Structures are given as C-alpha cells and as structure tokens.
XYZ file of C-alpha atoms in Angstrom:
360
model
C 135.443 82.504 103.143
C 134.312 85.819 104.603
C 130.779 87.051 104.143
C 130.682 90.030 101.807
C 129.461 93.158 103.581
C 126.337 94.755 102.200
C 127.249 98.030 100.533
C 125.703 101.182 101.969
C 123.219 102.582 99.427
C 124.387 105.605 97.479
C 121.045 106.394 95.833
C 117.751 106.821 97.716
C 114.151 107.517 96.760
C 111.678 108.463 99.494
C 108.168 109.207 98.277
C 104.490 109.269 99.221
C 101.680 111.435 100.539
C 103.215 111.777 103.998
C 105.648 114.565 103.232
C 106.699 114.881 106.886
C 108.060 111.335 106.991
C 109.547 111.615 103.499
C 111.522 114.699 104.596
C 112.431 113.061 107.900
C 113.900 110.006 106.172
C 115.949 112.186 103.815
C 117.248 114.177 106.804
C 118.120 110.931 108.623
C 120.314 109.807 105.731
C 122.043 113.204 105.632
C 122.628 113.067 109.413
C 124.153 109.626 109.076
C 126.545 110.670 106.323
C 127.851 114.037 107.470
C 128.117 116.351 110.428
C 126.814 119.956 110.523
C 130.204 121.444 109.639
C 130.519 119.281 106.521
C 127.167 120.359 105.131
C 128.241 123.936 104.434
C 130.332 122.868 101.444
C 129.216 119.345 100.623
C 125.411 119.212 100.953
C 123.696 120.368 97.768
C 119.956 120.732 98.358
C 117.627 121.518 95.440
C 113.858 122.076 95.480
C 113.283 120.719 91.941
C 114.956 118.573 89.304
C 117.968 120.188 87.636
C 118.658 119.489 83.967
C 120.466 116.184 83.526
C 123.801 117.747 82.634
C 123.796 119.802 85.832
C 122.764 116.796 87.927
C 125.626 114.722 86.535
C 128.083 117.521 87.287
C 126.828 117.908 90.870
C 127.134 114.186 91.619
C 130.391 113.511 89.785
C 132.388 116.548 90.901
C 134.635 115.889 93.902
C 133.646 117.155 97.371
C 135.199 120.361 98.739
C 137.543 119.821 101.691
C 135.812 116.623 102.706
C 135.502 112.922 101.993
C 131.853 112.844 100.966
C 129.107 114.909 99.371
C 125.322 114.542 99.275
C 122.997 115.783 96.555
C 119.395 116.052 97.780
C 116.649 116.704 95.219
C 113.219 117.419 96.686
C 109.861 117.180 94.892
C 111.353 115.292 91.952
C 109.122 114.684 88.936
C 111.441 112.067 87.413
C 109.404 109.214 88.851
C 105.930 110.215 87.737
C 103.934 108.152 85.251
C 104.943 108.743 81.615
C 102.943 111.435 79.866
C 100.801 110.501 76.904
C 101.949 111.618 73.489
C 98.747 113.541 72.804
C 100.585 116.824 72.306
C 103.679 115.377 70.687
C 103.880 118.118 68.067
C 103.446 120.874 70.649
C 106.319 119.462 72.670
C 108.678 119.211 69.735
C 109.909 122.767 70.234
C 110.477 122.193 73.945
C 112.591 119.129 73.203
C 114.978 121.316 71.260
C 115.878 123.361 74.330
C 119.559 123.266 75.183
C 121.613 123.638 78.285
C 123.885 126.686 77.844
C 123.200 126.472 74.111
C 125.201 123.296 73.616
C 123.613 120.213 75.164
C 120.155 118.972 74.169
C 117.883 118.124 77.141
C 115.002 115.888 76.039
C 111.714 115.467 77.863
C 110.319 112.015 78.547
C 107.134 111.153 76.679
C 107.363 107.435 77.467
C 109.607 105.463 79.784
C 112.592 106.958 78.022
C 114.650 107.864 81.076
C 117.833 109.650 80.099
C 120.506 106.950 79.660
C 123.090 109.234 81.243
C 121.065 109.328 84.449
C 120.612 105.555 84.452
C 124.345 105.138 83.914
C 125.067 107.496 86.814
C 122.816 105.513 89.190
C 124.492 102.286 88.079
C 128.017 103.642 88.649
C 127.864 106.197 91.440
C 131.177 107.801 92.481
C 132.317 106.445 95.853
C 132.359 109.951 97.324
C 128.731 110.872 96.432
C 125.223 110.035 97.651
C 122.106 111.006 95.710
C 118.736 111.388 97.469
C 115.410 111.979 95.721
C 112.099 112.825 97.398
C 108.794 112.811 95.511
C 105.054 112.892 96.049
C 104.380 110.096 93.549
C 106.417 107.393 91.868
C 105.504 104.954 89.110
C 106.990 101.573 89.988
C 107.094 100.604 86.313
C 109.677 103.238 85.402
C 113.231 102.216 84.602
C 114.683 104.760 87.009
C 112.470 103.504 89.846
C 113.437 99.886 89.239
C 117.109 100.772 88.994
C 117.145 102.675 92.300
C 115.247 99.814 93.953
C 117.954 97.450 92.671
C 121.059 99.567 93.243
C 119.969 101.712 96.174
C 116.960 102.063 98.463
C 113.322 102.983 97.856
C 110.780 103.665 100.609
C 107.145 104.680 100.255
C 105.283 106.646 102.930
C 101.510 106.695 102.468
C 98.805 106.535 105.146
C 97.580 103.091 106.127
C 93.946 102.160 105.489
C 91.698 100.847 108.301
C 91.645 97.285 106.916
C 95.453 97.092 107.016
C 95.579 96.260 110.715
C 98.196 93.530 110.199
C 100.511 95.943 108.373
C 99.852 98.646 110.985
C 100.669 96.255 113.812
C 103.958 95.139 112.232
C 104.932 98.744 111.553
C 104.120 99.758 115.146
C 106.118 96.842 116.543
C 109.155 97.873 114.489
C 108.730 101.453 115.683
C 108.560 100.342 119.316
C 111.499 97.938 118.993
C 113.662 100.758 117.644
C 112.976 102.626 120.896
C 113.424 99.602 123.153
C 109.730 99.265 124.030
C 106.871 96.814 123.641
C 103.113 97.296 123.835
C 100.865 95.055 125.898
C 98.304 93.028 123.991
C 95.287 94.901 125.370
C 96.949 98.233 124.528
C 97.677 97.108 120.965
C 94.104 95.814 120.510
C 92.779 99.100 121.881
C 94.946 101.132 119.518
C 94.001 99.036 116.481
C 90.330 99.410 117.369
C 90.723 103.196 117.539
C 92.554 103.304 114.227
C 89.796 101.301 112.553
C 87.471 104.306 112.981
C 89.757 106.549 110.913
C 89.322 106.868 107.144
C 93.092 106.781 106.797
C 95.925 106.331 109.283
C 98.889 108.655 108.741
C 102.237 107.175 109.715
C 103.269 110.599 110.982
C 100.322 110.566 113.392
C 101.262 107.084 114.620
C 104.909 108.071 115.032
C 103.979 111.133 117.099
C 101.614 109.168 119.361
C 104.138 106.359 119.909
C 106.854 108.917 120.714
C 104.558 110.409 123.374
C 103.749 106.977 124.786
C 107.453 106.082 124.965
C 108.199 109.268 126.901
C 105.234 108.661 129.204
C 106.378 105.089 129.917
C 109.810 106.280 131.015
C 111.941 103.347 132.168
C 109.034 100.911 131.899
C 109.724 98.653 128.893
C 105.998 97.924 128.412
C 103.417 100.462 127.246
C 100.091 99.379 128.728
C 96.539 100.411 127.900
C 96.233 103.060 130.627
C 99.438 104.767 129.412
C 98.143 104.769 125.863
C 94.792 106.240 126.913
C 96.546 108.965 128.912
C 98.747 110.208 126.065
C 96.024 109.964 123.401
C 93.226 111.571 125.415
C 93.282 114.768 123.346
C 92.906 113.011 119.983
C 89.308 113.488 118.678
C 89.211 109.934 117.317
C 89.772 108.694 120.888
C 86.611 110.355 122.195
C 84.644 109.085 119.194
C 85.943 105.555 119.685
C 85.376 105.711 123.460
C 81.782 106.830 122.843
C 80.961 103.831 120.651
C 82.908 101.524 122.963
C 80.903 102.730 125.985
C 77.720 102.384 123.930
C 78.601 98.769 123.103
C 79.039 98.147 126.842
C 75.705 99.958 127.403
C 77.339 102.424 129.783
C 75.071 105.410 129.252
C 76.998 107.844 131.499
C 80.325 107.249 129.754
C 78.782 107.311 126.286
C 77.025 110.630 126.953
C 80.190 112.022 128.521
C 82.237 111.174 125.450
C 79.556 112.663 123.206
C 79.813 115.902 125.173
C 83.617 115.874 124.700
C 83.106 115.723 120.952
C 80.777 118.741 121.008
C 83.116 120.708 123.318
C 86.037 119.831 121.040
C 84.009 121.168 118.096
C 84.197 117.883 116.209
C 81.992 118.252 113.078
C 78.495 116.962 114.006
C 78.096 115.241 110.622
C 81.257 113.266 111.326
C 79.920 112.158 114.723
C 76.561 111.157 113.238
C 78.334 109.305 110.446
C 80.514 107.381 112.880
C 77.546 106.349 115.010
C 75.497 105.399 111.958
C 78.383 103.315 110.590
C 78.689 101.320 113.825
C 74.942 100.945 114.407
C 74.403 99.790 110.824
C 77.096 97.115 111.177
C 75.670 95.954 114.529
C 72.220 95.755 112.935
C 73.500 93.721 109.964
C 75.073 91.188 112.325
C 72.101 91.169 114.691
C 69.790 90.130 111.845
C 72.035 87.139 111.062
C 72.170 86.212 114.775
C 68.368 86.333 115.029
C 67.939 83.904 112.153
C 70.685 81.692 113.602
C 73.098 82.300 110.768
C 76.753 81.347 110.890
C 79.708 83.464 111.930
C 81.076 83.014 108.413
C 78.002 84.882 107.104
C 78.614 87.653 109.601
C 82.263 87.943 108.595
C 81.227 88.140 104.938
C 78.685 90.893 105.624
C 81.326 92.858 107.536
C 83.837 92.496 104.738
C 86.361 90.579 106.835
C 87.813 88.883 103.752
C 88.948 92.202 102.321
C 89.002 94.166 105.571
C 90.031 93.527 109.151
C 89.094 90.151 110.713
C 90.025 91.571 114.123
C 87.507 94.412 113.845
C 84.856 92.120 112.360
C 85.062 89.809 115.390
C 84.870 92.833 117.663
C 81.736 94.081 115.876
C 80.099 90.645 116.118
C 80.745 90.550 119.862
C 79.362 94.065 120.365
C 76.209 93.438 118.334
C 75.043 90.808 120.811
C 74.396 93.581 123.339
C 71.499 95.011 121.314
C 68.151 93.908 119.965
C 67.192 94.114 116.309
C 64.300 96.606 116.891
C 66.511 98.888 119.051
C 69.178 99.080 116.375
C 66.612 99.728 113.653
C 65.103 102.588 115.672
C 68.574 104.003 116.332
C 69.227 104.190 112.589
C 65.961 106.103 112.102
C 66.935 108.560 114.854
C 70.360 109.060 113.304
C 68.705 109.814 109.965
C 66.681 112.508 111.768
C 69.912 113.877 113.275
C 71.420 114.064 109.800
C 68.404 116.022 108.503
C 68.592 118.352 111.529
C 72.247 119.182 110.842
C 71.654 119.864 107.153
C 68.687 122.086 108.068
C 70.768 124.120 110.507
C 69.272 122.450 113.583
C 70.845 120.904 116.672
C 71.578 117.155 116.340
C 72.420 116.728 120.028
C 68.918 115.684 121.231
C 68.740 112.983 118.553
C 72.199 111.643 119.394
C 71.494 111.629 123.116
C 68.238 109.782 122.483
C 70.062 107.146 120.420
C 72.572 106.564 123.230
C 69.966 106.438 125.995
C 67.633 104.095 124.115
C 70.432 101.706 123.092
C 71.755 101.554 126.645
C 68.361 100.682 128.182
C-alpha cells in the first residue's frame, strides 16, 4: 500500500499585526505556484473583498493560456468577529443590495458565512488557488475553521517577552531553513535582549537573523560575537548592554552604553523606565535573599510561572551583586530622574549617579 501524498493547499489565510510577514507569506505562495510571465494573465490581486458572486466567478473561471490561476485578496474583512445586531433595522436596506440588479448579497450579522463561499472552499477547482490576508481573524468563524481544515492558516503577531520558549523554537526553525545554528551563549544573549522589549516583532527577528546569516558566511554556527556585531545598531542592544554591564558592576561599560543611548536619541523616559524596571526586580529579589527566603519565592515574585523562567533565573543571579540599601537608593534616584524629565530637565546626572553608586 502506498502512502497517500498530502495535497497542496488551495486556500490560504495569512493574518496578524505583522503586515510585512503576512504579505511576504502570500508572495511566497504566489512565487511557488507561478512564474513572472504567468502572473500577467493568471494572478488576480484585489485590495478588498469582492462581492461573493464576483469572487466565485474569479475562482471558478478557467485560467487564460496557463495551467493555474491565483486569486489574492488582501485586507479581507470576512474573518472578523461577527457584528452585533444592534442596528439590525438600519442594516435591512443594505441587505437588499444586489449585484448587477439580480443577485442578493447579504451581510453577515452573526456567523452566517455565505454558504456559496463555504462550498467553494470545500470544493476548489484544481486549477485555482485562493489566498486571503487579513489584520484580524476570529477563530470561531465557520470560514476560518473550514480554511484551517481544508487549506492552511498562519498567524503573524509579535511575540511577548515571556514567550521565550516559543521565540527560541521559531528562531531555530528560521536558522535551520538557512542551514545555520546558533551557539548556546548567543541564543541566551539574544533571548535576554528580547526580554527587554515590550513586544518582539517577527519581522525584526527575521531581519536580524538574515544579517547574522550573511555575517557568518560559510560558518554553520552563529556565535555571540557575530550576533553582537550585526545587532550593534539596535537601540535595545545598547539598553540591554547597559543593564548587563551594571549587573557586572562594570562602571565604564555601563556609562559608555548610557552615552550611546543619549547619542542615539533614545527617549530618556524609556531609558529611565528600563533601569527602574531592572533595579526594582533586583531589589525585590535582594529582600528575599536577605531574609533567607527560597528561590521558589523569588521565582514567584518575578512572575516566572506566567513569564520567563530563564529571565527570572538571570535576574536572581544579577541581584546578588547588589546590596538592599544600594538598590533602594537607586530607585529613589531614578524617581528624581523621572521628575527631571517631566519638568524639562536633564536626567543624565541622575542616571550616571545611579550607575556609579551601584557599581561601587
């Protein structure tokens, strides 16, 4: 008995906040299905949803002088959450609108996806591929579930800092696709940097990995020094390096990185906020250490159960470099820096004082 080959999807949905990657994935599918010369006649690209009758015609009509056609619909609204029926009467007139005066096109007020569209997705013509892109998609909708079953659905939203496991797996897949691996210290360094970001765009990660791959050349391993070289211009790198140098009590490096942030015109409030965030976490752990509390308590305080255990352990290790009084005073100085910024003053003296005092 031969193993049945998995059928190539004929319907795709790519959606999420990262429009760059959404568009890139749609373009990748088009590239895989047809060459540039075929697209002139057989690639139909629309910037919004057509009426259902038109969509059916586009997908079901045979390709011109070719074996295959692709219908690409960008910014589709078909997958958004159902609208409430609050203005049901007001919409009654709209629901009577016809296509060319003959075919009624109804709007969805619940999960009442047009049965013709669902039937089309279930029985796609062999010669057609349908691609949707969208900003948002409700996974409860019939059309979403059907495409997930019959075709392919991919979501592209930024990672959150606590999703280090998901980030690591995604990075490893990205590297494998390019025939590379990342050394453990480089991966730990990258994850630590990413933990300082409020969100982690996949597009940003893709661009940085692409640069690292080029920098590595024929070397199959991307090490920490390579990573640092290609990411040197990223503001988050200087911010991370500043707190990292501070944790190692290297005053010259910490002050140098602080200067880079000012030269790079990084918002002072953001720098103060980052320092305050790290100092506050060190102080929370230091208090538990001083009363001989357990590591489990420290992990709980740092939110390791819902956040990143890796970063929690890193914070615990760093906090041992400082005393409780020094961290408390640093928080007071950072509060003064915050007031100075909001009053139009210069926060630099306060930040420099925090670094110098913590490194003593």
